[in-house]
Short mmCIF file of C-alpha atoms in Angstrom, two decimals:
data_model
loop_
_atom_site.label_atom_id
_atom_site.label_comp_id
_atom_site.label_asym_id
_atom_site.label_seq_id
_atom_site.Cartn_x
_atom_site.Cartn_y
_atom_site.Cartn_z
CA MET A 1 0.00 0.00 0.00
CA LEU A 2 2.78 2.42 0.91
CA GLY A 3 4.55 1.64 -2.36
CA LEU A 4 1.45 2.63 -4.32
CA ARG A 5 1.21 5.89 -2.42
CA ARG A 6 4.84 6.69 -3.12
CA ALA A 7 4.30 5.92 -6.78
CA PHE A 8 1.52 8.47 -6.85
CA ALA A 9 3.68 11.00 -5.07
CA ALA A 10 6.12 10.60 -7.95
CA LEU A 11 3.32 11.30 -10.41
CA LEU A 12 2.41 14.46 -8.53
CA PRO A 13 5.64 16.18 -7.43
CA LEU A 14 5.34 18.87 -4.82
CA PRO A 15 5.42 22.45 -6.13
CA ARG A 16 8.85 24.01 -6.28
CA ALA A 17 9.72 26.59 -3.67
CA GLY A 18 8.30 29.96 -4.56
CA SER A 19 5.69 28.61 -6.96
CA PRO A 20 2.11 29.81 -6.37
CA PRO A 21 -0.26 27.33 -4.72
CA ALA A 22 -2.77 25.55 -6.94
CA ALA A 23 -5.65 27.45 -5.38
CA ALA A 24 -4.15 30.70 -6.66
CA MET A 25 -3.99 29.50 -10.26
CA SER A 26 -6.94 30.21 -12.50
CA THR A 27 -5.89 27.83 -15.28
CA LEU A 28 -7.05 24.27 -15.68
CA LEU A 29 -4.96 21.78 -13.72
CA ILE A 30 -4.27 19.81 -16.90
CA ARG A 31 -2.28 22.81 -18.18
CA GLN A 32 0.07 22.69 -15.22
CA GLU A 33 3.26 20.69 -15.39
CA ARG A 34 2.42 19.01 -12.11
CA TYR A 35 -0.59 17.36 -13.73
CA ALA A 36 0.95 16.55 -17.09
CA TRP A 37 0.38 12.85 -16.34
CA LEU A 38 -3.30 13.36 -17.19
CA ARG A 39 -2.32 13.34 -20.86
CA GLU A 40 -1.09 9.75 -20.48
CA LEU A 41 -4.78 8.87 -20.37
CA GLY A 42 -5.44 10.71 -23.62
CA LEU A 43 -7.11 13.63 -21.85
CA GLN A 44 -7.05 17.20 -23.15
CA GLU A 45 -8.25 20.58 -21.96
CA GLU A 46 -11.63 19.89 -23.60
CA ASN A 47 -12.64 16.28 -24.17
CA PRO A 48 -15.41 14.80 -26.30
CA GLY A 49 -17.89 13.03 -24.02
CA VAL A 50 -19.59 10.74 -26.52
CA TYR A 51 -18.16 7.53 -27.95
CA ASN A 52 -19.99 5.16 -30.29
CA GLY A 53 -17.11 4.06 -32.48
CA ARG A 54 -16.22 7.70 -32.99
CA TRP A 55 -15.63 10.46 -30.45
CA GLY A 56 -17.89 13.48 -30.44
CA GLY A 57 -20.49 15.40 -28.50
CA ARG A 58 -22.73 18.35 -29.23
CA GLY A 59 -23.98 19.19 -25.76
CA GLN A 60 -22.93 21.50 -22.97
CA VAL A 61 -19.27 21.83 -21.97
CA VAL A 62 -18.91 20.83 -18.30
CA THR A 63 -15.78 21.43 -16.22
CA THR A 64 -14.91 19.00 -13.44
CA TYR A 65 -13.18 20.10 -10.24
CA CYS A 66 -10.74 18.60 -7.79
CA PRO A 67 -12.52 18.22 -4.43
CA ALA A 68 -9.25 18.74 -2.55
CA ASN A 69 -8.88 22.35 -3.71
CA ASN A 70 -11.94 23.09 -5.91
CA GLU A 71 -9.63 23.92 -8.81
CA PRO A 72 -10.84 23.08 -12.35
CA ILE A 73 -9.18 20.01 -13.86
CA ALA A 74 -10.41 19.91 -17.46
CA SER A 75 -13.71 19.94 -19.33
CA VAL A 76 -15.92 17.48 -21.19
CA ARG A 77 -18.37 18.27 -23.95
CA GLN A 78 -21.43 16.27 -23.02
CA GLY A 79 -23.81 14.56 -25.38
CA ASN A 80 -27.25 15.87 -26.26
CA LEU A 81 -30.35 13.85 -27.13
CA GLU A 82 -29.32 13.75 -30.78
CA ASP A 83 -25.99 12.21 -29.75
CA TYR A 84 -27.86 9.75 -27.56
CA GLU A 85 -30.15 8.67 -30.39
CA GLU A 86 -27.22 8.13 -32.73
CA THR A 87 -25.32 6.18 -30.09
CA VAL A 88 -28.23 3.85 -29.28
CA LYS A 89 -28.62 2.99 -32.96
CA LYS A 90 -24.91 2.24 -33.31
CA ALA A 91 -24.87 0.21 -30.09
CA LYS A 92 -27.79 -1.93 -31.29
CA GLU A 93 -25.98 -2.58 -34.56
CA ALA A 94 -22.77 -3.41 -32.71
CA TRP A 95 -24.67 -5.87 -30.53
CA LYS A 96 -25.56 -7.94 -33.59
CA VAL A 97 -21.85 -8.46 -34.23
CA TRP A 98 -20.92 -9.02 -30.59
CA ALA A 99 -23.71 -11.50 -29.80
CA ASP A 100 -22.60 -13.77 -32.67
CA ILE A 101 -19.11 -14.15 -31.22
CA PRO A 102 -18.73 -17.31 -29.07
CA ALA A 103 -18.80 -16.54 -25.36
CA PRO A 104 -15.21 -17.73 -24.71
CA LYS A 105 -14.03 -15.42 -27.49
CA ARG A 106 -15.92 -12.57 -25.86
CA GLY A 107 -14.13 -13.53 -22.67
CA GLU A 108 -10.80 -13.11 -24.46
CA ILE A 109 -11.71 -9.51 -25.34
CA VAL A 110 -12.67 -8.84 -21.73
CA ARG A 111 -9.33 -10.33 -20.66
CA GLN A 112 -7.55 -7.86 -22.93
CA ILE A 113 -9.56 -5.01 -21.41
CA GLY A 114 -8.42 -6.13 -17.96
CA ASP A 115 -4.80 -6.22 -19.11
CA ALA A 116 -5.11 -2.74 -20.64
CA LEU A 117 -6.47 -1.44 -17.34
CA ARG A 118 -3.57 -3.08 -15.50
CA GLN A 119 -1.12 -1.15 -17.63
CA LYS A 120 -2.80 2.14 -16.68
CA ILE A 121 -3.75 1.26 -13.11
CA LYS A 122 -1.57 3.84 -11.36
CA VAL A 123 -2.32 6.78 -13.60
CA LEU A 124 -6.04 5.93 -13.78
CA GLY A 125 -6.13 5.52 -10.00
CA SER A 126 -4.50 8.93 -9.79
CA LEU A 127 -7.31 10.43 -11.86
CA VAL A 128 -9.95 8.82 -9.63
CA SER A 129 -8.22 10.37 -6.63
CA LEU A 130 -7.94 13.77 -8.29
CA GLU A 131 -11.49 13.99 -9.65
CA MET A 132 -13.53 12.03 -7.08
CA GLY A 133 -11.47 12.89 -3.99
CA LYS A 134 -10.80 9.46 -2.48
CA ILE A 135 -7.26 8.71 -1.35
CA TYR A 136 -4.87 7.32 -3.94
CA VAL A 137 -4.76 3.79 -2.55
CA GLU A 138 -8.54 3.61 -2.85
CA GLY A 139 -8.40 5.02 -6.38
CA VAL A 140 -5.96 2.35 -7.48
CA GLY A 141 -7.95 -0.27 -5.59
CA GLU A 142 -11.06 0.69 -7.50
CA VAL A 143 -9.32 0.16 -10.84
CA GLN A 144 -7.97 -3.14 -9.51
CA GLU A 145 -11.54 -4.18 -8.79
CA TYR A 146 -12.45 -3.66 -12.45
CA VAL A 147 -9.40 -5.75 -13.38
CA ASP A 148 -10.48 -8.48 -10.96
CA VAL A 149 -14.00 -8.54 -12.39
CA CYS A 150 -12.52 -8.92 -15.87
CA ASP A 151 -10.51 -11.92 -14.67
CA TYR A 152 -13.64 -13.38 -13.09
CA ALA A 153 -15.68 -12.79 -16.24
CA VAL A 154 -13.13 -14.59 -18.41
CA GLY A 155 -13.72 -17.82 -16.52
CA LEU A 156 -17.45 -17.22 -16.41
CA SER A 157 -17.55 -16.94 -20.20
CA ARG A 158 -16.88 -20.70 -20.39
CA MET A 159 -19.47 -21.62 -17.77
CA ILE A 160 -22.71 -19.75 -18.46
CA GLY A 161 -25.48 -21.99 -19.70
CA GLY A 162 -28.65 -23.81 -18.76
CA PRO A 163 -29.40 -27.40 -17.77
CA ILE A 164 -30.98 -30.21 -19.77
CA LEU A 165 -33.93 -31.28 -17.64
CA PRO A 166 -35.85 -34.58 -17.59
CA SER A 167 -38.93 -34.39 -19.81
CA GLU A 168 -42.12 -36.24 -18.90
CA ARG A 169 -42.81 -36.80 -22.61
CA PRO A 170 -41.08 -39.78 -24.27
CA GLY A 171 -38.54 -38.85 -26.91
CA HIS A 172 -38.45 -35.17 -25.91
CA ALA A 173 -35.71 -32.97 -24.50
CA LEU A 174 -36.31 -30.15 -22.03
CA ILE A 175 -33.58 -27.50 -22.32
CA GLU A 176 -33.11 -24.23 -20.49
CA GLN A 177 -31.29 -21.71 -22.68
CA TRP A 178 -29.75 -18.37 -21.71
CA ASN A 179 -29.39 -15.57 -24.28
CA PRO A 180 -28.14 -11.98 -24.00
CA VAL A 181 -30.77 -9.33 -23.36
CA GLY A 182 -29.24 -6.99 -25.96
CA LEU A 183 -28.34 -3.44 -24.92
CA VAL A 184 -27.47 -2.77 -21.29
CA GLY A 185 -27.58 0.82 -20.07
CA VAL A 186 -25.29 1.59 -17.14
CA ILE A 187 -25.75 4.75 -15.06
CA THR A 188 -23.08 5.06 -12.36
CA ALA A 189 -22.50 7.38 -9.39
CA PHE A 190 -19.57 9.62 -8.48
CA ASN A 191 -18.32 7.59 -5.53
CA PHE A 192 -17.14 4.56 -7.52
CA PRO A 193 -16.66 5.97 -11.03
CA VAL A 194 -14.66 2.97 -12.29
CA ALA A 195 -15.56 -0.15 -10.30
CA VAL A 196 -19.34 -0.10 -10.68
CA TYR A 197 -19.09 0.24 -14.44
CA GLY A 198 -16.62 -2.64 -14.36
CA TRP A 199 -19.01 -4.86 -12.42
CA ASN A 200 -21.68 -4.25 -15.03
CA SER A 201 -19.75 -4.07 -18.29
CA ALA A 202 -17.44 -7.06 -17.83
CA ILE A 203 -20.30 -9.41 -16.93
CA ALA A 204 -22.68 -7.91 -19.51
CA MET A 205 -20.07 -8.28 -22.25
CA ILE A 206 -19.30 -11.95 -21.72
CA CYS A 207 -23.06 -12.56 -21.69
CA GLY A 208 -23.18 -11.13 -25.21
CA ASN A 209 -24.56 -7.65 -24.54
CA ALA A 210 -23.53 -4.21 -25.75
CA CYS A 211 -23.25 -1.44 -23.14
CA LEU A 212 -24.12 2.24 -23.07
CA TRP A 213 -22.58 4.10 -20.13
CA LYS A 214 -23.56 7.38 -18.51
CA GLY A 215 -21.27 8.22 -15.62
CA ALA A 216 -21.74 10.99 -13.07
CA PRO A 217 -21.19 14.45 -14.60
CA THR A 218 -18.76 15.34 -11.80
CA THR A 219 -16.48 12.43 -12.73
CA SER A 220 -16.75 12.71 -16.51
CA LEU A 221 -12.99 12.65 -17.02
CA VAL A 222 -12.84 9.19 -15.44
CA SER A 223 -15.62 8.02 -17.77
CA VAL A 224 -13.76 9.34 -20.81
CA ALA A 225 -10.41 7.88 -19.73
CA VAL A 226 -11.85 4.41 -19.02
CA THR A 227 -13.73 4.38 -22.32
CA LYS A 228 -10.56 5.32 -24.22
CA ILE A 229 -8.83 2.26 -22.76
CA ILE A 230 -11.72 -0.03 -23.68
CA ALA A 231 -12.14 1.51 -27.14
CA LYS A 232 -8.54 0.81 -28.06
CA VAL A 233 -8.95 -2.88 -27.22
CA LEU A 234 -12.11 -3.13 -29.32
CA GLU A 235 -10.61 -1.24 -32.24
CA ASP A 236 -7.36 -3.27 -32.12
CA ASN A 237 -9.52 -6.39 -32.46
CA LYS A 238 -11.43 -4.82 -35.36
CA LEU A 239 -14.67 -4.85 -33.39
CA PRO A 240 -17.28 -2.07 -33.36
CA GLY A 241 -16.40 0.49 -30.71
CA ALA A 242 -20.10 0.97 -30.01
CA ILE A 243 -20.07 -2.36 -28.14
CA CYS A 244 -19.01 -0.17 -25.20
CA SER A 245 -20.58 3.22 -25.87
CA LEU A 246 -20.40 6.34 -23.73
CA VAL A 247 -22.71 9.33 -23.48
CA CYS A 248 -21.68 11.84 -20.82
CA GLY A 249 -24.62 13.96 -19.82
CA GLY A 250 -27.11 15.04 -17.22
CA ALA A 251 -30.63 14.13 -16.23
CA ASP A 252 -31.92 14.41 -19.79
CA ILE A 253 -29.71 11.52 -20.91
CA GLY A 254 -30.58 9.45 -17.84
CA THR A 255 -34.29 10.01 -18.38
CA ALA A 256 -33.97 9.05 -22.04
CA MET A 257 -32.26 5.81 -21.05
CA ALA A 258 -34.94 4.96 -18.48
CA ARG A 259 -37.78 5.55 -20.93
CA ASP A 260 -36.15 3.97 -23.99
CA GLU A 261 -37.70 0.62 -24.93
CA ARG A 262 -34.51 -0.21 -26.83
CA MET A 263 -32.68 -0.29 -23.49
CA ASP A 264 -33.14 -3.96 -22.65
CA LEU A 265 -31.69 -3.65 -19.15
CA LEU A 266 -30.95 -0.48 -17.20
CA SER A 267 -28.49 -0.71 -14.32
CA PHE A 268 -28.72 2.36 -12.09
CA THR A 269 -26.49 3.21 -9.14
CA GLY A 270 -27.38 6.29 -7.12
CA SER A 271 -29.71 7.69 -4.49
CA THR A 272 -32.93 6.00 -3.44
CA LYS A 273 -34.88 9.11 -4.44
CA VAL A 274 -33.64 9.11 -8.03
CA GLY A 275 -33.66 5.32 -8.18
CA LYS A 276 -37.37 5.27 -7.44
CA GLN A 277 -37.99 7.64 -10.35
CA VAL A 278 -35.86 5.47 -12.63
CA ALA A 279 -37.67 2.31 -11.53
CA LEU A 280 -41.07 3.82 -12.25
CA MET A 281 -40.04 4.98 -15.72
CA VAL A 282 -38.58 1.59 -16.59
CA GLN A 283 -41.55 -0.29 -15.15
CA GLU A 284 -43.98 1.89 -17.08
CA ARG A 285 -42.60 0.35 -20.28
CA PHE A 286 -42.34 -3.12 -18.67
CA GLY A 287 -38.57 -2.91 -18.91
CA ARG A 288 -35.93 -4.55 -16.77
CA SER A 289 -33.89 -2.62 -14.21
CA LEU A 290 -31.06 -3.37 -11.79
CA LEU A 291 -30.99 -0.91 -8.90
CA GLU A 292 -28.11 -0.28 -6.48
CA LEU A 293 -29.33 2.51 -4.21
CA GLY A 294 -28.72 3.78 -0.69
CA GLY A 295 -27.62 2.10 2.49
CA ASN A 296 -28.11 3.05 6.15
CA ASN A 297 -25.73 0.43 7.43
CA ALA A 298 -25.29 -0.66 11.04
CA ILE A 299 -22.58 -2.31 13.11
CA ILE A 300 -23.73 -4.10 16.27
CA VAL A 301 -21.20 -4.71 19.04
CA PHE A 302 -22.04 -7.15 21.82
CA GLU A 303 -20.45 -7.26 25.26
CA ASP A 304 -18.28 -10.26 24.34
CA ALA A 305 -16.78 -8.61 21.24
CA ASP A 306 -13.05 -8.23 20.69
CA LEU A 307 -12.58 -4.47 20.92
CA ASN A 308 -9.23 -4.74 19.18
CA LEU A 309 -11.27 -5.68 16.11
CA VAL A 310 -14.15 -3.31 16.76
CA ILE A 311 -12.29 0.01 16.93
CA PRO A 312 -10.36 -0.15 13.63
CA SER A 313 -13.32 -1.78 11.88
CA ALA A 314 -15.78 0.89 12.96
CA LEU A 315 -13.28 3.61 12.10
CA PHE A 316 -12.65 2.24 8.61
CA ALA A 317 -16.33 1.61 7.94
CA ALA A 318 -17.44 5.08 9.05
CA VAL A 319 -14.55 7.26 7.87
CA GLY A 320 -13.26 5.47 4.76
CA THR A 321 -13.85 7.43 1.54
CA ALA A 322 -14.99 10.26 3.85
CA GLY A 323 -18.24 8.40 4.50
CA GLN A 324 -19.20 8.35 0.82
CA ARG A 325 -19.53 4.61 0.25
CA CYS A 326 -22.95 3.06 -0.08
CA THR A 327 -21.67 0.52 2.47
CA THR A 328 -20.40 3.15 4.94
CA ALA A 329 -21.35 2.46 8.57
CA ARG A 330 -23.77 5.17 9.69
CA ARG A 331 -25.16 3.52 12.84
CA LEU A 332 -23.11 1.88 15.61
CA PHE A 333 -25.11 -0.07 18.19
CA LEU A 334 -23.14 -0.74 21.39
CA HIS A 335 -24.22 -2.95 24.26
CA GLU A 336 -24.86 -0.67 27.23
CA SER A 337 -22.13 -2.35 29.30
CA ILE A 338 -19.37 -1.32 26.86
CA HIS A 339 -20.84 1.86 25.38
CA ASP A 340 -18.73 4.44 27.20
CA GLU A 341 -15.49 2.48 26.79
CA VAL A 342 -15.95 2.02 23.04
CA VAL A 343 -16.95 5.65 22.48
CA ALA A 344 -13.85 6.87 24.31
CA LYS A 345 -11.54 4.57 22.35
CA LEU A 346 -13.21 5.40 19.06
CA ALA A 347 -12.95 9.15 19.68
CA LYS A 348 -9.25 8.71 20.38
CA ALA A 349 -8.85 6.80 17.12
CA TYR A 350 -10.74 9.51 15.21
CA ALA A 351 -8.30 12.12 16.54
CA GLN A 352 -5.43 10.21 14.93
CA VAL A 353 -6.91 10.10 11.41
CA ARG A 354 -4.49 11.84 9.05
CA ILE A 355 -6.36 14.36 6.92
CA GLY A 356 -4.82 15.82 3.78
CA ASP A 357 -4.59 15.86 0.01
CA PRO A 358 -5.82 12.52 -1.36
CA TRP A 359 -2.58 11.92 -3.23
CA ASP A 360 -0.23 12.48 -0.27
CA SER A 361 1.31 9.26 1.01
CA ASP A 362 0.35 9.88 4.65
CA THR A 363 -3.28 10.81 4.01
CA LEU A 364 -5.98 8.43 5.21
CA TYR A 365 -8.96 10.75 4.83
CA GLY A 366 -9.77 13.13 2.00
CA PRO A 367 -12.50 15.62 1.10
CA LEU A 368 -16.17 15.30 0.36
CA HIS A 369 -16.91 15.30 -3.34
CA THR A 370 -18.71 18.64 -3.70
CA LYS A 371 -19.55 21.85 -1.85
CA GLU A 372 -23.17 20.67 -1.78
CA ALA A 373 -22.06 17.59 0.16
CA VAL A 374 -20.45 19.85 2.78
CA LYS A 375 -23.75 21.69 3.23
CA MET A 376 -25.61 18.39 3.62
CA PHE A 377 -23.08 17.36 6.28
CA LEU A 378 -23.61 20.56 8.27
CA ASP A 379 -27.39 20.27 7.98
CA ALA A 380 -27.29 16.69 9.27
CA VAL A 381 -25.12 17.63 12.26
CA GLU A 382 -27.50 20.46 13.14
CA GLN A 383 -30.52 18.15 12.88
CA ALA A 384 -28.79 15.60 15.11
CA LYS A 385 -28.26 18.28 17.78
CA GLN A 386 -31.87 19.46 17.53
CA GLN A 387 -33.10 15.90 17.98
CA GLY A 388 -31.12 15.44 21.19
CA GLY A 389 -27.75 14.21 20.00
CA SER A 390 -24.36 15.18 21.43
CA VAL A 391 -21.36 15.64 19.16
CA VAL A 392 -18.47 13.73 20.74
CA CYS A 393 -15.98 14.77 18.08
CA GLY A 394 -16.03 16.50 14.72
CA GLY A 395 -19.10 18.22 13.35
CA LYS A 396 -17.32 21.13 11.69
CA VAL A 397 -15.85 22.18 8.36
CA ILE A 398 -12.05 22.07 8.28
CA ASN A 399 -10.42 25.42 7.55
CA ARG A 400 -8.43 24.56 4.44
CA PRO A 401 -9.00 24.63 0.67
CA GLY A 402 -11.38 22.00 -0.66
CA ASN A 403 -14.44 20.24 0.70
CA TYR A 404 -13.05 18.94 3.99
CA VAL A 405 -15.16 18.20 7.06
CA GLU A 406 -14.29 16.61 10.37
CA PRO A 407 -15.12 12.92 10.88
CA THR A 408 -18.00 13.04 13.35
CA ILE A 409 -19.38 10.90 16.18
CA VAL A 410 -22.82 11.65 17.62
CA THR A 411 -24.24 9.97 20.75
CA GLY A 412 -27.42 10.24 22.79
CA LEU A 413 -30.01 9.82 20.04
CA PRO A 414 -32.82 7.25 20.17
CA HIS A 415 -32.65 4.45 17.63
CA ASN A 416 -35.67 5.80 15.78
CA ALA A 417 -34.64 9.46 15.58
CA PRO A 418 -35.47 10.86 12.13
CA ILE A 419 -31.85 11.80 11.40
CA VAL A 420 -30.68 8.29 12.36
CA HIS A 421 -33.08 6.90 9.77
CA THR A 422 -31.78 9.31 7.13
CA GLU A 423 -28.83 8.31 4.96
CA THR A 424 -26.38 11.21 4.90
CA PHE A 425 -23.51 10.71 2.47
CA ALA A 426 -20.90 12.03 4.90
CA PRO A 427 -18.64 10.80 7.74
CA ILE A 428 -21.25 10.96 10.52
CA LEU A 429 -21.56 7.98 12.86
CA TYR A 430 -24.55 7.74 15.20
CA VAL A 431 -23.65 5.69 18.29
CA LEU A 432 -26.61 4.09 20.07
CA LYS A 433 -27.08 1.91 23.17
CA PHE A 434 -28.93 -1.40 23.32
CA LYS A 435 -29.70 -4.04 25.95
CA GLU A 436 -30.98 -7.19 24.24
CA GLU A 437 -30.14 -9.10 21.07
CA GLU A 438 -33.72 -9.23 19.88
CA GLU A 439 -34.25 -5.47 20.07
CA VAL A 440 -31.01 -4.56 18.35
CA PHE A 441 -31.60 -7.00 15.49
CA ALA A 442 -34.98 -5.32 15.04
CA TRP A 443 -33.35 -1.87 15.10
CA ASN A 444 -30.89 -2.96 12.44
CA ASN A 445 -33.82 -3.90 10.21
CA GLU A 446 -36.15 -0.97 10.94
CA VAL A 447 -34.60 1.47 8.44
CA LYS A 448 -35.87 1.54 4.87
CA GLN A 449 -32.61 0.49 3.24
CA GLY A 450 -31.10 -2.97 3.49
CA LEU A 451 -27.60 -3.01 2.03
CA SER A 452 -24.86 -3.97 4.53
CA SER A 453 -24.74 -4.92 8.19
CA SER A 454 -22.29 -6.38 10.69
CA ILE A 455 -22.09 -7.78 14.21
CA PHE A 456 -19.12 -8.26 16.50
CA THR A 457 -19.46 -11.19 18.89
CA LYS A 458 -17.86 -14.50 19.87
CA ASP A 459 -21.19 -16.25 20.45
CA LEU A 460 -21.63 -18.88 17.72
CA GLY A 461 -25.35 -19.24 18.29
CA ARG A 462 -25.83 -15.49 18.02
CA ILE A 463 -23.84 -15.45 14.78
CA PHE A 464 -26.13 -18.02 13.19
CA ARG A 465 -29.22 -16.22 14.43
CA TRP A 466 -27.80 -13.06 12.84
CA LEU A 467 -27.32 -14.92 9.57
CA GLY A 468 -30.94 -16.06 9.73
CA ASP A 469 -30.56 -19.67 10.88
CA ARG A 470 -33.08 -20.41 13.63
CA ALA A 471 -31.65 -23.86 14.26
CA PHE A 472 -29.73 -22.08 17.01
CA PRO A 473 -32.00 -21.07 19.90
CA ASP A 474 -32.51 -17.63 21.32
CA PRO A 475 -30.90 -17.21 24.75
CA LYS A 476 -34.37 -17.45 26.33
CA GLU A 477 -35.29 -20.66 24.52
CA GLU A 478 -34.66 -23.96 26.29
CA LEU A 479 -35.11 -26.21 23.27
CA CYS A 480 -34.63 -25.85 19.56
CA LEU A 481 -36.24 -28.25 17.12
CA ILE A 482 -35.58 -28.42 13.41
CA PHE A 483 -39.21 -27.59 12.56
CA VAL A 484 -39.01 -24.17 14.27
CA CYS A 485 -36.34 -22.97 11.84
CA ARG A 486 -37.43 -19.70 10.24
CA PRO A 487 -35.48 -16.86 8.65
CA LYS A 488 -34.67 -13.94 10.94
CA GLY A 489 -31.52 -11.98 11.67
CA SER A 490 -30.28 -9.23 9.40
CA ASP A 491 -32.50 -8.39 6.43
CA CYS A 492 -29.63 -6.88 4.44
CA GLY A 493 -28.11 -8.11 1.21
CA ILE A 494 -24.64 -8.16 2.80
CA VAL A 495 -24.38 -9.70 6.27
CA ASN A 496 -20.99 -9.54 8.00
CA VAL A 497 -19.52 -11.04 11.15
CA ASN A 498 -16.56 -9.44 12.94
CA ILE A 499 -15.60 -7.31 9.92
CA PRO A 500 -16.68 -3.82 8.77
CA THR A 501 -19.77 -3.08 6.70
CA SER A 502 -17.73 -1.62 3.86
CA GLY A 503 -15.83 -3.66 1.35
CA ALA A 504 -17.04 -6.60 -0.73
CA GLU A 505 -15.50 -9.40 -2.77
CA ILE A 506 -16.20 -9.59 -6.49
CA GLY A 507 -16.98 -13.32 -6.32
CA GLY A 508 -20.16 -12.70 -4.34
CA ALA A 509 -23.34 -10.98 -5.44
CA PHE A 510 -23.31 -7.32 -4.39
CA GLY A 511 -26.56 -5.57 -3.56
CA GLY A 512 -29.28 -5.00 -1.02
CA GLU A 513 -32.95 -5.24 -0.17
CA LYS A 514 -35.90 -2.89 0.39
CA HIS A 515 -35.10 0.71 -0.62
CA THR A 516 -31.60 -0.36 -1.65
CA GLY A 517 -33.28 -1.68 -4.77
CA GLY A 518 -32.94 -5.46 -4.72
CA GLY A 519 -30.42 -5.60 -7.57
CA ARG A 520 -27.32 -7.79 -7.58
CA GLU A 521 -24.07 -7.12 -9.44
CA SER A 522 -20.64 -8.70 -9.86
CA GLY A 523 -20.30 -12.34 -8.79
CA SER A 524 -22.29 -15.47 -7.93
CA ASP A 525 -25.26 -15.82 -10.31
CA SER A 526 -25.62 -12.07 -10.96
CA TRP A 527 -24.87 -12.81 -14.63
CA LYS A 528 -28.45 -14.08 -15.00
CA LEU A 529 -29.75 -10.52 -14.71
CA TYR A 530 -27.94 -9.66 -17.95
CA MET A 531 -29.59 -12.50 -19.87
CA ARG A 532 -33.04 -13.77 -20.78
CA ARG A 533 -34.08 -17.35 -20.13
CA SER A 534 -36.05 -19.57 -22.47
CA THR A 535 -37.20 -23.15 -21.90
#
């Protein structure tokens, strides 16, 4: 990890003595010698934001900013609805070529995409850090996740298929066949501008689908850079570039994708509020959607927990990526017997978090993504105070350039306080007391979202009850019979034991329940969502 940080430090040398600070410069960062490495990704001062075999764009020019100093990086000319229409037509034509290629051959192309990403992993990770604001190690790790999904998809390309089932009719065969859906639209969020597209595109491609990507407008440079890498692989193999199309744009493009009957599957990652609108538009045309929405994730710590695991885990889950992961821990339930001890130790750990520029080797915590996110943070802290909460540490904006806020711990709120039930995309952790297992499991499940959850305990029976296996009795039960087994425990899509809520492995299905959307991406049998089944 330290080696990667040092490598990034080499990419971004410190300003020479006497040179003006970046905040004082009015020019785009890409014009400055310090950021010349951006051109290694094929980026320019103004970049076309539409790719369908050719680069273009006739929409608005949008400048993206570095969250660490709010300086402009470079600009992207977005696509308009005319660009979108042209791109959809080209993507549908490209799909006809792509779907006819044998799945293992499609896997070979995806393998080459993974290798191309490997070659650019440091510089692309640097761009993620610069434009999104996460620390460099996380930026590189996000690109690595795309690479890992490509590796996974290569093997999967030789395994997808349906069974031959026994037929009740003599001389007949009963076969289950899987075919690509066609065109997969992918709308991604700012917080994981590379990895989420990788989860979708790598799996969708080996299934035989074409993709049309709309990334977040505030991370458009990442979208352009990733697409340039993919496009070169496709073009080198004499394949239509529109297999992996890109249309940078705003809500008009997203709305067009949701309402377009030619969009055979729409994968949307973003807020629950917008996701609901997307789901309704897709459902109105009886389309298929894959939703990855919000998460109000909880960690539960019982009295028998190993606090040497709890403190770093809670810190990482709540503070990592400045609280801007969908799997960030936002609620921490502590057994009343250990509440004060854990809060004191956690506050001490918070005080040691190194805050700084995302690309500095010693930085563990960077800025929020936008100025609007800072305002939302302050509003949430104020609401927590008004509802009876006490700020143990943090709660303020840090006096430095960029969108920096203090990692924050709030205690004293009831489990059902409105602000506790509100997902705030910021590093605010609400610490709450509990007495009994049954009540805290219910509190974990009472919020509208159901993405990630975790408990810390050494009690094996409790662990299995948390996972939903009622073969293990409640503490009050004297006898447990097999016929009383019934699903309980966490109602989340990701259920952890003695590890943080954040972080996931690509081999498992990623996603959540309830207002999180119910979609699943990446591993396990998630590939089935990108295909249609016929019997």
